[in-house]
Coordinates of N, CA and C and ligand atoms in Angstrom, one line a residue:
M59 N 118.1 67.5 84.4 CA 117.3 68.5 85.1 C 115.9 67.9 85.4
Y60 N 115.4 68.2 86.6 CA 114.1 67.7 87.0 C 113.1 68.9 87.1
S61 N 111.8 68.6 86.8 CA 110.8 69.6 87.1 C 109.6 68.9 87.7
I62 N 109.1 69.5 88.7 CA 107.9 69.0 89.4 C 106.8 70.0 89.3
A63 N 105.6 69.6 88.8 CA 104.4 70.5 88.6 C 103.4 70.1 89.7
I64 N 103.0 71.1 90.4 CA 101.9 70.9 91.4 C 100.7 71.8 91.1
D65 N 99.6 71.2 90.6 CA 98.5 72.0 90.3 C 97.3 71.7 91.3
G66 N 96.3 72.6 91.4 CA 95.2 72.3 92.2 C 94.4 73.6 92.5
P67 N 93.3 73.4 93.1 CA 92.4 74.6 93.4 C 92.9 75.4 94.5
A68 N 92.4 76.6 94.6 CA 92.7 77.6 95.7 C 92.5 76.9 97.0
G69 N 93.5 77.1 97.9 CA 93.4 76.7 99.3 C 93.6 75.2 99.5
A70 N 94.2 74.5 98.5 CA 94.5 73.1 98.7 C 95.8 72.9 99.5
G71 N 96.5 74.0 99.7 CA 97.8 73.9 100.5 C 99.0 73.7 99.6
K72 N 98.8 74.1 98.3 CA 100.0 73.9 97.3 C 101.2 74.6 97.8
S73 N 101.1 75.9 98.1 CA 102.3 76.7 98.3 C 103.0 76.2 99.6
T74 N 102.2 75.9 100.6 CA 102.8 75.4 101.9 C 103.6 74.2 101.7
I75 N 103.0 73.2 101.0 CA 103.7 71.9 100.8 C 104.9 72.1 99.8
A76 N 104.6 72.9 98.7 CA 105.6 73.1 97.7 C 106.9 73.7 98.3
K77 N 106.7 74.7 99.1 CA 107.9 75.3 99.7 C 108.7 74.3 100.5
Q78 N 108.0 73.5 101.3 CA 108.7 72.5 102.2 C 109.4 71.4 101.3
I79 N 108.7 71.0 100.3 CA 109.4 69.9 99.4 C 110.6 70.5 98.7
A80 N 110.4 71.7 98.1 CA 111.5 72.3 97.4 C 112.7 72.5 98.3
S81 N 112.5 72.9 99.5 CA 113.7 73.1 100.4 C 114.3 71.7 100.8
Q82 N 113.5 70.7 101.0 CA 114.0 69.4 101.3 C 114.8 68.7 100.2
I83 N 114.4 68.9 98.9 CA 115.1 68.3 97.8 C 116.0 69.2 97.1
G84 N 116.1 70.5 97.5 CA 117.0 71.5 97.0 C 116.6 72.0 95.6
F85 N 115.3 72.1 95.4 CA 114.8 72.7 94.1 C 114.5 74.1 94.3
V86 N 114.5 74.9 93.2 CA 114.0 76.3 93.2 C 112.4 76.2 93.2
Y87 N 111.8 76.9 94.0 CA 110.3 76.9 94.1 C 109.8 78.2 93.3
V88 N 108.8 77.9 92.4 CA 108.2 79.0 91.7 C 106.7 79.0 91.9
D89 N 106.2 80.0 92.5 CA 104.8 80.2 92.8 C 104.2 81.0 91.7
T90 N 103.6 80.4 90.7 CA 103.1 81.1 89.5 C 101.9 81.9 89.9
G91 N 101.1 81.5 90.9 CA 99.9 82.3 91.3 C 100.4 83.8 91.7
A92 N 101.6 83.9 92.3 CA 102.1 85.2 92.7 C 102.3 86.1 91.5
M93 N 102.7 85.5 90.4 CA 102.9 86.3 89.1 C 101.6 86.8 88.6
Y94 N 100.5 85.9 88.6 CA 99.2 86.4 88.2 C 98.7 87.5 89.2
R95 N 99.0 87.3 90.5 CA 98.6 88.3 91.5 C 99.3 89.6 91.2
A96 N 100.5 89.6 90.8 CA 101.3 90.9 90.6 C 100.6 91.7 89.4
I97 N 100.2 90.9 88.4 CA 99.5 91.6 87.3 C 98.1 92.1 87.8
A98 N 97.4 91.3 88.6 CA 96.2 91.8 89.1 C 96.3 93.1 90.0
L99 N 97.4 93.1 90.7 CA 97.7 94.3 91.6 C 97.8 95.5 90.7
Y100 N 98.6 95.3 89.6 CA 98.8 96.5 88.7 C 97.5 97.0 88.2
L101 N 96.6 96.1 87.8 CA 95.4 96.4 87.2 C 94.4 97.1 88.2
L102 N 94.5 96.5 89.4 CA 93.7 97.1 90.5 C 94.1 98.6 90.8
R103 N 95.4 98.8 90.8 CA 95.9 100.1 91.1 C 95.5 101.1 90.0
K104 N 95.4 100.5 88.8 CA 95.0 101.4 87.6 C 93.5 101.6 87.6
G105 N 92.8 100.8 88.4 CA 91.3 101.0 88.5 C 90.6 100.3 87.3
V106 N 91.3 99.4 86.7 CA 90.7 98.7 85.5 C 89.7 97.7 85.9
D107 N 88.6 97.5 85.1 CA 87.6 96.4 85.3 C 88.3 95.1 84.8
G108 N 88.3 94.1 85.7 CA 89.0 92.9 85.4 C 88.5 92.1 84.2
R109 N 87.3 92.4 83.8 CA 86.8 91.7 82.6 C 87.0 92.5 81.3
D110 N 87.6 93.7 81.4 CA 87.8 94.5 80.2 C 89.0 94.0 79.4
R111 N 88.8 93.0 78.6 CA 89.9 92.4 77.9 C 90.7 93.4 77.0
E112 N 90.0 94.2 76.3 CA 90.7 95.1 75.4 C 91.7 96.0 76.1
T113 N 91.2 96.7 77.2 CA 92.1 97.6 78.0 C 93.2 96.8 78.6
I114 N 92.9 95.6 79.1 CA 94.0 94.9 79.8 C 95.0 94.4 78.8
A115 N 94.6 93.9 77.6 CA 95.5 93.5 76.6 C 96.4 94.6 76.2
A116 N 95.8 95.8 76.1 CA 96.6 97.0 75.7 C 97.7 97.4 76.8
L117 N 97.3 97.1 78.0 CA 98.3 97.4 79.1 C 99.4 96.4 79.3
C118 N 99.1 95.1 78.8 CA 100.1 94.0 79.1 C 101.5 94.4 78.7
P119 N 101.8 95.0 77.6 CA 103.2 95.3 77.3 C 103.9 96.2 78.3
E120 N 103.2 96.9 79.1 CA 103.8 97.8 80.1 C 103.9 97.1 81.5
I121 N 103.5 95.9 81.6 CA 103.6 95.2 82.8 C 104.7 94.2 82.8
K122 N 105.7 94.4 83.6 CA 106.9 93.5 83.6 C 106.9 92.8 85.0
V123 N 106.8 91.5 85.0 CA 106.8 90.7 86.2 C 108.1 89.9 86.2
S124 N 108.8 89.9 87.3 CA 109.9 88.9 87.4 C 110.0 88.4 88.8
L125 N 110.8 87.4 89.0 CA 111.0 86.8 90.4 C 112.4 87.0 90.8
A126 N 112.6 87.2 92.1 CA 113.9 87.2 92.7 C 113.9 86.4 94.0
Y127 N 115.0 86.1 94.5 CA 115.0 85.3 95.8 C 115.8 86.0 96.8
D128 N 115.3 86.1 98.0 CA 116.0 86.9 99.1 C 117.1 86.0 99.7
E129 N 117.8 86.5 100.8 CA 118.9 85.7 101.4 C 118.4 84.4 101.9
E130 N 117.2 84.3 102.3 CA 116.7 83.0 102.9 C 116.1 82.1 101.8
G131 N 116.2 82.6 100.5 CA 115.7 81.8 99.4 C 114.2 82.0 99.2
K132 N 113.6 82.9 99.8 CA 112.2 83.1 99.7 C 111.9 83.9 98.4
Q133 N 110.9 83.5 97.6 CA 110.5 84.1 96.4 C 110.0 85.5 96.6
Q134 N 110.5 86.5 95.8 CA 110.0 87.9 95.8 C 109.5 88.2 94.5
V135 N 108.3 88.9 94.4 CA 107.8 89.2 93.1 C 108.0 90.7 92.8
I136 N 108.6 90.9 91.6 CA 109.0 92.2 91.2 C 108.0 92.7 90.1
L137 N 107.4 93.8 90.3 CA 106.4 94.4 89.3 C 107.0 95.7 88.9
N138 N 107.4 95.8 87.6 CA 108.0 97.0 87.1 C 109.0 97.6 88.1
G139 N 109.9 96.8 88.6 CA 111.0 97.2 89.4 C 110.7 97.3 90.9
E140 N 109.4 97.2 91.3 CA 109.0 97.3 92.7 C 108.7 95.9 93.3
N141 N 109.3 95.7 94.5 CA 109.0 94.4 95.1 C 107.6 94.5 95.7
V142 N 106.6 93.8 95.1 CA 105.2 93.9 95.6 C 104.8 92.7 96.4
T143 N 105.8 91.9 96.8 CA 105.5 90.7 97.6 C 104.6 90.9 98.8
P144 N 104.8 92.1 99.5 CA 103.9 92.3 100.7 C 102.4 92.6 100.3
Y145 N 102.1 93.0 99.1 CA 100.8 93.4 98.8 C 99.9 92.4 98.0
I146 N 100.5 91.3 97.6 CA 99.7 90.4 96.7 C 98.9 89.4 97.4
R147 N 99.0 89.3 98.7 CA 98.3 88.2 99.4 C 96.8 88.6 99.8
E148 N 96.5 89.9 99.6 CA 95.1 90.3 100.0 C 94.1 89.6 99.2
E149 N 93.0 89.3 99.8 CA 91.8 88.6 99.2 C 91.4 89.3 97.9
E150 N 91.4 90.6 97.9 CA 90.9 91.4 96.7 C 91.9 91.1 95.5
V151 N 93.1 90.9 95.8 CA 94.1 90.7 94.7 C 93.9 89.3 94.2
G152 N 93.7 88.3 95.1 CA 93.5 86.9 94.6 C 92.2 86.8 93.7
K153 N 91.2 87.5 94.2 CA 89.9 87.5 93.4 C 90.1 88.1 92.0
M154 N 90.8 89.2 92.0 CA 91.1 89.9 90.7 C 92.0 89.0 89.8
A155 N 93.0 88.3 90.4 CA 93.8 87.4 89.7 C 93.1 86.3 89.0
S156 N 92.1 85.8 89.7 CA 91.3 84.7 89.2 C 90.5 85.2 87.9
V157 N 90.1 86.4 87.9 CA 89.3 87.0 86.8 C 90.3 87.3 85.7
T158 N 91.4 88.1 86.0 CA 92.2 88.6 84.9 C 93.1 87.4 84.3
S159 N 93.3 86.3 85.0 CA 94.1 85.3 84.5 C 93.4 84.5 83.3
A160 N 92.1 84.8 83.2 CA 91.4 84.2 82.0 C 91.7 84.9 80.7
I161 N 92.3 86.1 80.8 CA 92.5 86.9 79.6 C 93.8 86.3 78.9
P162 N 93.6 85.9 77.6 CA 94.8 85.3 76.9 C 96.1 86.1 76.9
E163 N 96.0 87.4 76.7 CA 97.2 88.2 76.7 C 97.9 88.2 78.1
V164 N 97.2 88.1 79.1 CA 97.8 88.0 80.5 C 98.5 86.7 80.6
R165 N 97.9 85.6 80.1 CA 98.6 84.3 80.2 C 99.8 84.2 79.3
A166 N 99.7 84.8 78.1 CA 100.8 84.8 77.2 C 102.0 85.6 77.8
A167 N 101.7 86.7 78.5 CA 102.8 87.5 79.1 C 103.6 86.7 80.1
L168 N 103.0 85.7 80.7 CA 103.8 84.9 81.7 C 104.3 83.6 81.3
L169 N 103.8 83.0 80.2 CA 104.1 81.7 79.8 C 105.6 81.4 79.5
D170 N 106.2 82.3 78.7 CA 107.6 82.1 78.3 C 108.5 82.2 79.5
L171 N 108.2 83.2 80.3 CA 109.0 83.5 81.5 C 109.0 82.2 82.4
Q172 N 107.8 81.6 82.6 CA 107.7 80.4 83.4 C 108.4 79.2 82.8
R173 N 108.3 79.1 81.5 CA 108.9 77.9 80.8 C 110.4 78.1 80.9
N174 N 110.9 79.3 80.7 CA 112.4 79.5 80.6 C 113.0 79.2 82.0
M175 N 112.3 79.4 83.1 CA 112.8 79.2 84.4 C 113.2 77.7 84.6
A176 N 112.4 76.8 83.9 CA 112.7 75.4 84.1 C 113.8 74.9 83.2
L177 N 114.4 75.8 82.4 CA 115.4 75.3 81.5 C 116.8 75.2 82.1
T178 N 117.0 76.0 83.2 CA 118.3 76.1 83.8 C 118.5 75.5 85.1
T179 N 117.4 75.1 85.8 CA 117.6 74.6 87.1 C 116.5 73.5 87.5
D180 N 116.8 72.7 88.5 CA 115.7 71.8 88.9 C 114.6 72.7 89.6
I181 N 113.4 72.5 89.2 CA 112.4 73.4 89.6 C 111.1 72.7 90.1
L182 N 110.5 73.3 91.1 CA 109.2 72.9 91.5 C 108.2 74.1 91.4
M183 N 107.3 73.9 90.5 CA 106.4 75.0 90.1 C 105.0 74.7 90.5
D184 N 104.3 75.6 91.2 CA 102.9 75.4 91.5 C 102.0 76.4 90.8
G185 N 100.7 75.9 90.5 CA 99.8 76.8 89.9 C 98.5 76.1 89.5
R186 N 98.0 76.4 88.3 CA 96.7 75.8 87.9 C 96.9 75.0 86.6
D187 N 97.9 75.4 85.8 CA 98.1 74.9 84.4 C 99.5 74.4 84.2
I188 N 100.2 74.1 85.3 CA 101.7 73.8 85.1 C 101.8 72.4 84.4
G189 N 101.1 71.4 84.9 CA 101.3 70.1 84.3 C 100.6 70.0 82.9
T190 N 99.5 70.8 82.7 CA 98.8 70.7 81.4 C 99.3 71.6 80.3
H191 N 99.9 72.8 80.7 CA 100.4 73.7 79.7 C 101.8 74.2 79.8
V192 N 102.2 74.6 81.0 CA 103.5 75.3 81.1 C 104.6 74.3 81.0
L193 N 104.5 73.2 81.7 CA 105.5 72.1 81.7 C 104.9 70.8 81.3
P194 N 104.4 70.6 80.1 CA 103.7 69.4 79.8 C 104.6 68.1 79.9
N195 N 106.0 68.3 79.9 CA 106.9 67.2 80.0 C 107.5 67.2 81.4
A196 N 106.9 67.7 82.4 CA 107.4 67.7 83.7 C 107.8 66.3 84.2
S197 N 108.8 66.2 85.0 CA 109.3 64.8 85.4 C 108.2 64.2 86.3
L198 N 107.5 65.0 87.1 CA 106.5 64.5 88.0 C 105.4 65.6 88.1
K199 N 104.1 65.1 88.0 CA 103.0 66.0 88.1 C 102.1 65.6 89.2
I200 N 101.7 66.5 90.1 CA 100.9 66.2 91.2 C 99.6 67.1 91.1
Y201 N 98.4 66.5 91.3 CA 97.2 67.3 91.4 C 96.8 67.3 92.8
L202 N 96.9 68.4 93.5 CA 96.6 68.4 94.9 C 95.3 69.1 95.2
T203 N 94.4 68.4 95.8 CA 93.1 68.9 96.0 C 92.6 68.6 97.4
A204 N 91.5 69.2 97.8 CA 90.8 68.9 99.1 C 89.4 69.4 98.9
S205 N 88.4 68.9 99.7 CA 87.0 69.3 99.5 C 86.9 70.8 99.8
S206 N 85.9 71.4 99.2 CA 85.8 72.9 99.4 C 85.5 73.2 100.9
A207 N 84.8 72.3 101.6 CA 84.5 72.5 103.0 C 85.8 72.5 103.8
I208 N 86.7 71.6 103.5 CA 88.0 71.5 104.2 C 88.8 72.8 103.9
R209 N 88.8 73.1 102.6 CA 89.7 74.3 102.2 C 89.1 75.6 102.9
A210 N 87.8 75.7 103.0 CA 87.2 76.8 103.6 C 87.5 76.8 105.1
K211 N 87.5 75.7 105.7 CA 87.8 75.6 107.1 C 89.2 76.0 107.4
R212 N 90.1 75.6 106.6 CA 91.6 75.9 106.8 C 91.7 77.4 106.7
R213 N 91.1 78.0 105.7 CA 91.2 79.5 105.5 C 90.5 80.2 106.6
F214 N 89.4 79.7 107.1 CA 88.7 80.3 108.2 C 89.6 80.3 109.5
D215 N 90.2 79.1 109.8 CA 91.1 79.0 110.9 C 92.3 80.0 110.8
E216 N 92.8 80.1 109.6 CA 93.9 81.0 109.4 C 93.6 82.4 109.6
L217 N 92.4 82.9 109.2 CA 92.0 84.3 109.4 C 91.7 84.5 110.9
C218 N 91.0 83.5 111.5 CA 90.7 83.7 112.9 C 91.9 83.8 113.7
A219 N 93.0 83.0 113.4 CA 94.2 83.0 114.1 C 94.9 84.4 114.0
K220 N 94.6 85.1 112.9 CA 95.2 86.4 112.7 C 94.3 87.5 113.4
G221 N 93.2 87.0 114.0 CA 92.3 87.9 114.7 C 91.4 88.7 113.8
M222 N 91.2 88.2 112.5 CA 90.4 88.8 111.6 C 89.0 88.3 111.6
E223 N 88.0 89.2 111.4 CA 86.6 88.8 111.4 C 86.3 87.9 110.2
C224 N 85.6 86.8 110.3 CA 85.4 86.1 109.1 C 84.1 85.2 109.2
D225 N 83.5 85.0 108.0 CA 82.2 84.3 108.0 C 82.5 83.0 107.2
F226 N 82.3 81.8 107.8 CA 82.7 80.6 107.2 C 81.9 80.4 105.8
N227 N 80.6 80.7 105.9 CA 79.8 80.4 104.6 C 80.3 81.3 103.5
Q228 N 80.6 82.6 103.8 CA 81.1 83.5 102.8 C 82.5 82.9 102.2
I229 N 83.3 82.5 103.1 CA 84.6 81.9 102.6 C 84.4 80.7 101.7
E230 N 83.5 79.9 102.1 CA 83.3 78.7 101.3 C 82.7 79.1 99.9
Q231 N 81.7 80.0 99.9 CA 81.2 80.5 98.6 C 82.2 81.1 97.7
D232 N 83.2 81.9 98.3 CA 84.3 82.5 97.6 C 85.1 81.4 96.9
I233 N 85.4 80.3 97.7 CA 86.2 79.2 97.2 C 85.5 78.5 96.0
I234 N 84.2 78.3 96.2 CA 83.5 77.6 95.1 C 83.5 78.5 93.8
L235 N 83.3 79.8 94.0 CA 83.3 80.7 92.8 C 84.7 80.7 92.2
R236 N 85.7 80.7 93.0 CA 87.1 80.7 92.4 C 87.4 79.4 91.7
D237 N 86.9 78.3 92.2 CA 87.1 77.0 91.5 C 86.4 77.1 90.1
K238 N 85.2 77.6 90.2 CA 84.4 77.6 88.9 C 85.1 78.5 87.9
Q239 N 85.6 79.7 88.3 CA 86.3 80.6 87.3 C 87.5 79.9 86.8
D240 N 88.3 79.3 87.7 CA 89.6 78.7 87.3 C 89.4 77.5 86.4
M241 N 88.3 76.7 86.7 CA 88.1 75.5 85.9 C 87.3 75.7 84.6
E242 N 86.6 76.8 84.5 CA 85.7 76.9 83.4 C 86.2 77.9 82.3
R243 N 87.4 78.6 82.6 CA 87.9 79.5 81.6 C 88.3 78.7 80.4
E244 N 88.4 79.5 79.2 CA 88.7 78.8 78.0 C 90.1 78.4 77.8
I245 N 91.0 79.3 78.3 CA 92.4 79.0 78.1 C 93.1 78.4 79.3
A246 N 93.8 77.3 79.1 CA 94.5 76.7 80.2 C 93.7 76.6 81.5
P247 N 92.5 76.0 81.5 CA 91.7 75.9 82.7 C 92.4 74.9 83.7
L248 N 92.0 75.1 85.0 CA 92.5 74.1 86.0 C 91.9 72.8 85.7
R249 N 92.7 71.8 85.5 CA 92.2 70.4 85.5 C 93.4 69.5 85.8
Q250 N 93.1 68.2 86.1 CA 94.2 67.3 86.4 C 94.7 66.8 85.1
A251 N 96.1 66.9 84.9 CA 96.7 66.3 83.7 C 96.5 64.8 83.8
E252 N 96.4 64.2 82.6 CA 96.2 62.8 82.5 C 97.2 62.0 83.3
D253 N 98.5 62.4 83.2 CA 99.6 61.7 83.8 C 99.9 62.3 85.2
A254 N 99.0 63.0 85.8 CA 99.3 63.6 87.2 C 98.8 62.6 88.3
V255 N 99.6 62.6 89.4 CA 99.2 61.8 90.5 C 98.2 62.6 91.4
L256 N 97.1 62.1 91.7 CA 96.1 62.8 92.5 C 96.4 62.6 94.0
V257 N 96.5 63.8 94.7 CA 96.7 63.7 96.1 C 95.5 64.5 96.7
D258 N 94.6 63.8 97.5 CA 93.5 64.5 98.1 C 94.0 64.7 99.6
S259 N 94.2 66.0 99.9 CA 94.8 66.3 101.3 C 93.7 66.5 102.3
S260 N 92.4 66.2 102.0 CA 91.3 66.5 102.9 C 91.6 65.9 104.3
D261 N 92.1 64.7 104.3 CA 92.3 64.0 105.6 C 93.8 63.8 105.9
M262 N 94.6 64.6 105.3 CA 96.1 64.4 105.5 C 96.7 65.7 106.2
T263 N 97.7 65.4 107.0 CA 98.5 66.6 107.6 C 99.4 67.1 106.5
I264 N 100.0 68.3 106.8 CA 101.0 68.8 105.8 C 102.2 67.8 105.7
E265 N 102.6 67.3 106.8 CA 103.8 66.3 106.8 C 103.4 65.1 105.9
E266 N 102.2 64.6 106.0 CA 101.8 63.5 105.2 C 101.8 63.8 103.7
V267 N 101.4 65.0 103.4 CA 101.3 65.3 102.0 C 102.8 65.5 101.5
V268 N 103.6 66.2 102.2 CA 105.0 66.3 101.8 C 105.7 65.0 101.6
S269 N 105.5 64.0 102.6 CA 106.1 62.7 102.4 C 105.6 62.0 101.2
A270 N 104.2 62.1 101.0 CA 103.6 61.4 99.8 C 104.2 61.9 98.5
V271 N 104.4 63.2 98.4 CA 105.0 63.8 97.1 C 106.4 63.4 97.0
I272 N 107.2 63.5 98.1 CA 108.6 63.1 98.0 C 108.7 61.6 97.6
A273 N 107.8 60.8 98.1 CA 107.9 59.3 97.8 C 107.6 59.2 96.3
E274 N 106.7 60.0 95.7 CA 106.4 59.9 94.3 C 107.7 60.3 93.5
F275 N 108.3 61.4 94.0 CA 109.5 61.9 93.3 C 110.6 60.8 93.3
N276 N 110.8 60.1 94.5 CA 111.8 59.1 94.6 C 111.6 58.0 93.6
K277 N 110.3 57.7 93.3 CA 110.0 56.6 92.4 C 110.5 56.9 90.9
I278 N 110.5 58.2 90.6 CA 110.9 58.5 89.2 C 112.3 59.0 89.0
K279 N 113.0 59.3 90.1 CA 114.3 60.0 90.1 C 115.4 59.0 89.7
Ligands
LIG255 O1 97.3 80.2 93.6 P1 96.8 81.6 93.8 O2 95.6 81.8 94.7 O3 97.9 82.5 94.2 O4 96.4 82.1 92.3 C1 95.7 83.3 92.1 C2 94.9 83.1 90.7 O5 95.8 83.2 89.7 C3 94.1 81.9 90.5 O6 92.8 82.0 91.1 C4 94.1 81.6 89.1 C5 95.4 82.3 88.6 N1 96.5 81.4 88.3 C6 96.4 80.8 87.0 O7 95.5 81.1 86.2 N2 97.4 80.0 86.6 C7 98.4 79.6 87.4 N3 99.4 78.8 87.0 C8 98.4 80.2 88.7 C9 97.4 81.0 89.1

């Protein structure tokens, strides 16, 4: 059984490339950020303050997150029986997820679930702590990054293409804040695992990143 861990900051293109690689090599793709987003959505709907550890820890036992795959093999996130996939991509949910994922009880609620997934099938998992905590023995670890300016530019272009109003400086500030929160939290912070291959996608196309990761996988397979 093989497992590939792809970690990196928000907006580095992890999910785009991870989906393409998983489909090319026939692995199940697990987007762990979506699981943290589902918990954040639950807490937002409850109107809880994202920094209120005590309240959130008390709510954790009633939050059940699971993953399912549709006919096309696309990951669906199920929150207490409801498919919340359409609601978790909002900016507000991502920001809340970055805050609430620092709470130990939230991380503990997802850890076993994520680990167990890698026991039964070849898996490609992306997130912040996959190579460092979730799958420390992963067959291949990739740390995918890009400069904050490039990540902000990609996000800006994506929002403009959707016809949404956006402010480049605000987007870049949000990305820098998200990096800080994800890298400076006490438990399982975002960092490159010692044995991870660094891929800086700042000057690479999606195809180039996909080929580079597949080439790394071919080396260890
Ligand atoms: O990758 P994303 O934007 O969907 O992730 C949302 C937040 O979830 C991210 O800012 C931090 C948290 N997260 C985490 O703490 N650990 C992971 N393995 C994945 C995401």
